[in-house]
Amino acid sequence: MKKLLILISALALFTSCDTLTGNFSALDNISLKDSKGKTVVIEQGSYLESKVKLKSKKRIRLIVEGITYEFKIPRGVKIPTDNGQINLTSAQVNQPYDIAGDIRTEVEHGDTIRDRESCTWDEPYTVCEVDANGRRVCRTQYRRRNGWKDVQFHYDIISKYLEVSFLVPGSETIVADFDGDERYYQKVYEYEGRCF
């Protein structure tokens, strides 16, 4: 039963997409440029279920109330996706505010599971024919076979946490912040037997 629950959970959260969901808080009314370059006012308050997407190397996306705001990443600047700090100026991100934050990743290793999994393998076989000169010519071909293999694996439970502050340019005055997280599972094989 424990294996089944882990597998069901893993199917639901198997792959990371580097989208962190959380709370965006505007301490006052603020203006940001949306993905079309139009200035939009975000009113003071908390916006649950906001998202930050870190998928791209060229931009960070903030989604608040269904509106996407893009923060450009300058050429040559690497934004950490696992652990590290984010510090970019207003001019660099092409938005009215500097951004400063931290991303932190924790990995918890699950229990080892021994199981059997379906697999495929190529079975060689020999085909012989008589050529135009009357000689017998043989060659090896392969056919795909279904089989089973013994496996041993565990799931890594990966939790990412992101805290970002939006600052008045050139100061430490915070006008808004985002606090979000993401959790997903990654299957790690410790042993894979031969497919037969």
XYZ file of C-alpha atoms in Angstrom:
196
model
C 0.000 0.000 0.000
C 2.856 2.391 0.860
C 4.423 1.723 -2.554
C 1.126 2.480 -4.279
C 0.724 5.804 -2.464
C 4.269 6.832 -3.341
C 3.734 5.910 -6.995
C 0.433 7.821 -7.202
C 2.033 10.875 -5.600
C 4.996 10.579 -7.953
C 2.758 10.552 -11.011
C 1.052 13.734 -9.850
C 4.287 15.604 -9.062
C 6.945 13.783 -11.055
C 8.488 16.531 -13.092
C 9.759 19.901 -12.125
C 8.717 22.762 -14.279
C 10.428 25.458 -12.188
C 7.109 27.180 -11.496
C 6.862 28.248 -7.888
C 3.442 29.074 -6.466
C 3.010 31.402 -3.535
C 1.944 34.753 -2.166
C 2.676 38.083 -3.844
C 2.267 41.029 -1.449
C 2.201 44.638 -2.605
C 2.881 46.942 0.336
C 1.459 49.866 -1.663
C 0.024 50.286 -5.162
C 2.824 49.434 -7.606
C 3.185 49.521 -11.389
C 4.779 46.786 -13.480
C 5.014 46.252 -17.229
C 3.053 43.242 -18.445
C 4.409 40.849 -21.087
C 3.125 43.210 -23.837
C 4.961 46.213 -22.363
C 1.788 47.861 -21.022
C 2.034 49.386 -17.523
C -0.396 47.743 -15.082
C -1.124 48.895 -11.534
C -1.179 46.159 -8.890
C -3.160 47.413 -5.928
C -1.899 47.092 -2.366
C -2.696 43.675 -0.910
C -1.887 39.965 -0.907
C -2.385 37.814 -3.968
C -2.436 34.100 -3.169
C -1.734 31.576 -5.924
C 0.667 33.928 -7.694
C 3.454 32.228 -9.643
C 7.075 32.793 -10.592
C 8.415 30.857 -13.590
C 12.179 30.302 -13.812
C 12.148 28.138 -16.965
C 13.835 30.554 -19.324
C 17.434 31.773 -19.352
C 16.247 35.086 -20.846
C 13.458 36.106 -18.459
C 11.713 35.498 -15.161
C 7.929 35.543 -15.319
C 5.702 36.714 -12.469
C 1.995 35.886 -12.768
C -0.415 37.800 -10.528
C -4.196 37.555 -10.995
C -3.674 35.969 -14.429
C -1.466 38.792 -15.757
C 2.118 37.935 -16.722
C 4.971 40.340 -15.970
C 8.391 39.679 -17.500
C 11.737 40.502 -15.921
C 14.531 40.301 -18.480
C 17.770 38.554 -17.566
C 20.800 40.312 -19.033
C 23.079 38.367 -21.355
C 25.820 36.610 -19.392
C 23.896 36.654 -16.091
C 22.920 33.240 -14.713
C 19.920 33.005 -12.430
C 20.232 30.104 -9.973
C 17.535 27.450 -10.251
C 18.532 25.393 -7.192
C 20.419 27.447 -4.600
C 21.673 31.002 -4.673
C 20.874 34.684 -4.743
C 19.120 36.844 -7.308
C 20.134 40.511 -7.480
C 19.166 42.528 -10.549
C 18.647 46.236 -11.075
C 15.595 47.918 -12.525
C 17.541 48.759 -15.694
C 18.660 45.131 -16.109
C 15.156 43.634 -15.777
C 13.394 46.437 -17.711
C 10.904 47.007 -14.875
C 10.407 49.919 -12.434
C 11.955 48.008 -9.504
C 15.170 46.236 -8.545
C 14.724 42.610 -7.517
C 16.644 40.774 -4.805
C 16.008 37.298 -3.508
C 17.093 33.806 -2.569
C 16.263 30.387 -3.935
C 16.860 27.322 -1.767
C 16.456 23.642 -2.620
C 16.137 20.736 -0.210
C 16.304 17.075 -1.235
C 14.846 14.277 0.882
C 15.658 10.709 -0.151
C 12.762 8.259 0.023
C 12.919 4.595 1.015
C 14.444 2.064 -1.365
C 11.846 0.118 -3.358
C 12.488 -3.247 -5.039
C 10.154 -4.103 -7.881
C 9.796 -5.480 -11.403
C 9.134 -3.226 -14.371
C 8.163 -3.929 -17.941
C 10.864 -3.325 -20.510
C 11.777 -4.015 -24.129
C 14.861 -5.565 -25.638
C 16.127 -6.424 -29.125
C 16.477 -10.140 -29.833
C 18.964 -11.050 -32.587
C 18.032 -13.691 -35.147
C 19.640 -14.902 -38.358
C 18.033 -14.614 -41.784
C 19.584 -16.575 -44.678
C 18.853 -16.198 -48.399
C 20.315 -17.480 -51.611
C 21.784 -14.666 -53.724
C 21.795 -14.341 -57.523
C 25.034 -16.406 -57.708
C 23.482 -19.291 -55.804
C 25.434 -18.604 -52.609
C 23.799 -18.688 -49.242
C 24.067 -15.261 -47.531
C 23.142 -14.838 -43.889
C 22.685 -11.658 -41.863
C 21.614 -10.783 -38.340
C 18.387 -8.892 -37.785
C 16.655 -7.833 -34.601
C 13.092 -8.037 -33.364
C 11.677 -6.080 -30.439
C 10.607 -8.198 -27.452
C 8.675 -7.221 -24.339
C 9.976 -8.429 -21.020
C 10.545 -7.727 -17.341
C 13.489 -6.497 -15.328
C 14.254 -6.314 -11.627
C 14.786 -2.783 -10.371
C 15.735 -1.031 -7.188
C 15.047 2.697 -6.849
C 13.994 5.505 -4.552
C 12.239 8.814 -5.007
C 13.955 12.063 -4.201
C 11.446 14.563 -2.854
C 12.666 17.946 -4.047
C 11.405 21.133 -2.413
C 12.303 24.570 -3.775
C 11.705 27.814 -1.899
C 11.893 31.289 -3.432
C 11.771 34.662 -1.690
C 12.014 37.778 -3.859
C 11.744 41.437 -2.842
C 10.862 44.253 -5.238
C 12.827 47.369 -4.258
C 12.796 51.061 -5.070
C 15.748 51.353 -7.500
C 19.083 51.876 -5.788
C 17.656 51.465 -2.276
C 16.654 48.823 0.244
C 13.037 50.037 0.408
C 10.739 47.068 -0.263
C 7.525 47.806 -2.182
C 6.433 44.185 -2.754
C 7.574 40.630 -2.215
C 6.932 37.106 -3.401
C 7.258 34.008 -1.220
C 6.660 30.711 -3.017
C 7.586 27.077 -3.277
C 7.460 24.017 -5.498
C 7.615 20.327 -4.611
C 8.122 17.391 -6.947
C 9.442 13.833 -7.057
C 12.316 12.423 -9.073
C 12.818 8.675 -9.548
C 16.436 7.589 -8.971
C 17.460 4.062 -10.027
C 19.946 2.287 -7.791
C 19.883 -0.966 -9.801
C 18.384 -2.126 -13.096
C 18.584 -5.807 -13.975
C 18.727 -7.340 -17.421
C 15.533 -7.292 -19.439
C 14.254 -10.808 -20.227
